């Protein structure tokens, strides 16, 4: 495979020291801001993590470098920059375990691969059980994940307490903690850095990242895609990938495709920063809470989805209140900390809570979307598999189960229970 | 320490009420009316804490919510509060505060070594390093985490309570300054329901810190009169210490009220209250925030906002320094210079970036003998722990650099003003747009989707007289739009108009070397973000303001960039070569305006009230009987009833044996009950359930299975025909609300032509399930108007009559496979009947049984539990329930059976499992494989859904979903567990009474 290599100013402590001598005046741009060309070999619509990862792996793994990522706003500005940064691969079904663990494996070497520190912090992810049903379901997952060759443990309340001394495991709380699954390889990463790292590495391989350029139409001729109309003119390409979380249906509709996706607001928030107090990621489906502490010291908290369809990137107050009541139940010491900032994103959800990474009825047009509330953790795996699909015009075994036709065949991958967010 | 900076007179503090407090262990005194910040300044404290990244010494820079530096840890122990702005802590007796983010203290901080390496730590340095060797990141991260994080979390549960209020009003006025108070008065006089919320302990806003006059008298007179008038208006609510922190769609606002002057301690009341306000109109009079001038080393303790310096003088009677330089680009800061001079501060001079300032205020200053150095800038500040002097030079023609000789001014206070920014945060929360006023360098609220208006300083009106006019107009206007049009003939108050000359906007002031090469130009003081950082971000291609924010962390600290964001955005515009900073835009303002306590969001939904507890009428009997509880949704259900010394297994075995050999009683009240009536009720059930209902006779019961559109099992239960057009549906306990929602969704959105009405009656009835061979005998003692014989009262039928003189519906249905009678009585009779049954039941061996025994008993019969044997991927065929799928009619989910996946041969099917070792109880959720090995990855063929020890069978049993399970009956499968592999034989899922003789008996 021919790789277009271009000199990259490598990031390192050495380069940092050398640049310090010149007051950091000589750093190269992390990525260019090129004008769109008239023609590319492939276009990726959407400059979020998944789109940028797709471009990177198209260039790196498939030698396809005359490609453009077209972004309506600023790269990484959608759900990539709005999530709670949790990474894990503790999924029930084989199909899910395979692609999410591929993503986790790629994450484990991503800082070095991209030469951009994404601050992957494998501090362990716990999913709590609060009733007998939860216990049964979590154990089912723990066993399935283990037999899929992925690290997975079940913890008793005492073991949970040992790992997280500040959690309240007393039987007297409204929904006592009865156990937890633990994936030690799970954790968090710096979400912006994932987008920026992929952008920089893709740019270095020749990919044009075109921001502030909105796609307004998808051009087709005789059942195959020929390019896109944008606010900065027509751009032609024989292959177009739609990777526009939050607006997947909108873009698909431009090509006459109706997707079984509904879009909801999902909120997240951070507290004021405090010295380290919580080392692991704690998630609870039953009482709806997920929380971790960032390297800056903020508690990063996620709420549930709002129960209505929306494209506004903000949600309702009561959803936040329910979530924070759950946090106060599990961590009564957090009651006096304060929320510093909260925000919303739009999540595209499929009926089976699993994504679409697929060819479409339009030849040369591909869709990667429908990741619901949990796309961030899949970013590199998703991009890797989607790049394969776009380059070869056939899905990789990893994403073959995520084809659009599963909604007609019925071969669904029901992962409702996998998200901490109740659908 | 004495209050060396306290003035002898003036201010709104009460010198007759001294208060004692400690800061970093040192005893100090202040007065009632002080904030911690004003008291610290009064006591001569300059150094309050250390900065986030470089650990540079920092002092107080503001007087309100925009304070970026002076964060303290307030109190210790259970009531400690982290990262509190000293400017927003009202002083109280005994207050104890300490500096944060420094060790051992702010004067000598070991982490200050960071500042030696500052050259290696530009914006985003961590993205470029700590990558080698890969495995070392977790060690690097450990130290990064320890260094970051400002204050400390409490270590013990919060002892305080929080509550919430829901209110509607006609006009919500945000901010009780001149404009807000005027608006509240104007709206209140019309009779409208008005809420006026202000974040401070006193109304007045900026007026409290000024020497302004209204109607020729001190503004405090007008304030007092206005407040007293509002107090007399019945429909006006004035909330002090209340911040409107968020503005949401449909004119919904969130407000946080601190209910006690002593911030950390709720005392007898709730500490804070979160208000939910739905307002017809919202008037945003949130004022303006002064922005600093950005010059080299502008973070030194003693560099303060000019308005804040004035506030400390006028409101708190403290001098923030004894030798002051005022540095400004506008006329307003001359008020500070004059006030300082009047207060006896030495050497007051003004450095003005403008050429020959000539407005009313500069003229007054000159007349007062204040030196004005025009067309100049501060190029450097000396003094690490407190300002000692400033270096001043003349600006060159385009203000890109400095010329001429440097002059040094010794001083211990630098009061700076870069102009004022309207507080448009709330406007922006709810999707409002903003436009950039280039001449004044500020954002003004533009279009909004809400019924709201920004007024006064929040709308860029900085003249007091304009604020008053604007306030009265906006208040009247809002009330009128809310339907209150009563006119008021009162004369409006007026204030003198002071002519102010335009400011000269220079976003980053030059020094003798390029920016970043001499000292640091701080934009975000709390996160240590400098002009050079923003320029670096732009240089590296982080061109969007959102990229710059995230790359540099500008505006992401607890103050959310109240002083630094606008200058930062402008610096970015310059770095990008964008002429109009408005084209770069702001980052999105996000709630909350100031941080809001988690406890307040949670309100009373904590502790036992975290979620409502649903209890059956017999709850207390169960409790007295010593049952263990199971949480099922919000319900508490008896799990099992251990007797003295019994293990769980002992108790469950005893209960199971009683149910098959004597008689046992279950509280089944929690099962969902939906009353369905209407002429189309039977047709409705035909569509909702997979089987047919039209032919069901009155008084007969039928089991039904409900599917989602995708054909997957959603719920099950027995439905009984009570009349021609009247059915009673039962659902699973956990799904009751979801099923009712499902029924309503179809009735309301898809089949509105059907005349059917659904009503939840779950809590109207107590359900007592008698089960076992003696059930009939016991029940017979309680009824004389029902024939309980098997012929007269066959399985799957219902009779109405009396049980123990209580009107009852008795159903012969069974979830155990035993002869059972489900007695339904009005809920209020439940406990009485339950008790009576036990009084009479001893001779029959009556035993209460809980959910665990129920689960065992039904598993012995192979009855499924939705949510246990099903998981949203199971179709009826998988469960061997083809018999329940009508071929004659359509039903929800039927079409999905045409999908190829439904016909797949290797679908997972419900089977039984019997372990080789009869005492081995499999773990529920364990995975099943075909090969006898335990080295992952291993292909899985199914999982254990239910697993128990069956006392009735004297061995363990399990139910499982296994791929092609029915073809595997008789085969051996394997269950790999950590450390061992268990083998089991696949069987049919019915372990007891496959012919159903007990059921019908």
Coordinates of N, CA and C in Angstrom, one line a residue, chain B residues 265 431 499 621 687 692 805 968 993:
Chain B
X265 N -23.8 26.8 56.5 CA -24.6 26.1 57.6 C -26.0 26.4 57.4
X431 N -31.0 30.1 24.0 CA -30.9 30.1 22.5 C -30.9 31.5 21.9
X499 N -21.6 62.9 30.9 CA -21.2 62.6 29.5 C -19.9 61.8 29.6
X621 N -47.7 -5.9 57.9 CA -47.8 -7.3 58.3 C -46.5 -8.0 58.0
X687 N -56.0 -6.7 19.1 CA -54.8 -6.1 18.4 C -53.6 -6.0 19.3
X692 N -56.8 -14.4 20.5 CA -58.1 -13.8 20.2 C -58.9 -13.6 21.5
X805 N -66.9 -11.5 54.5 CA -67.9 -10.4 54.4 C -67.4 -9.1 53.7
X968 N -31.7 -29.9 21.2 CA -30.6 -30.4 22.0 C -31.1 -31.1 23.2
X993 N -45.5 -31.8 37.2 CA -46.9 -31.9 36.7 C -47.1 -31.4 35.3

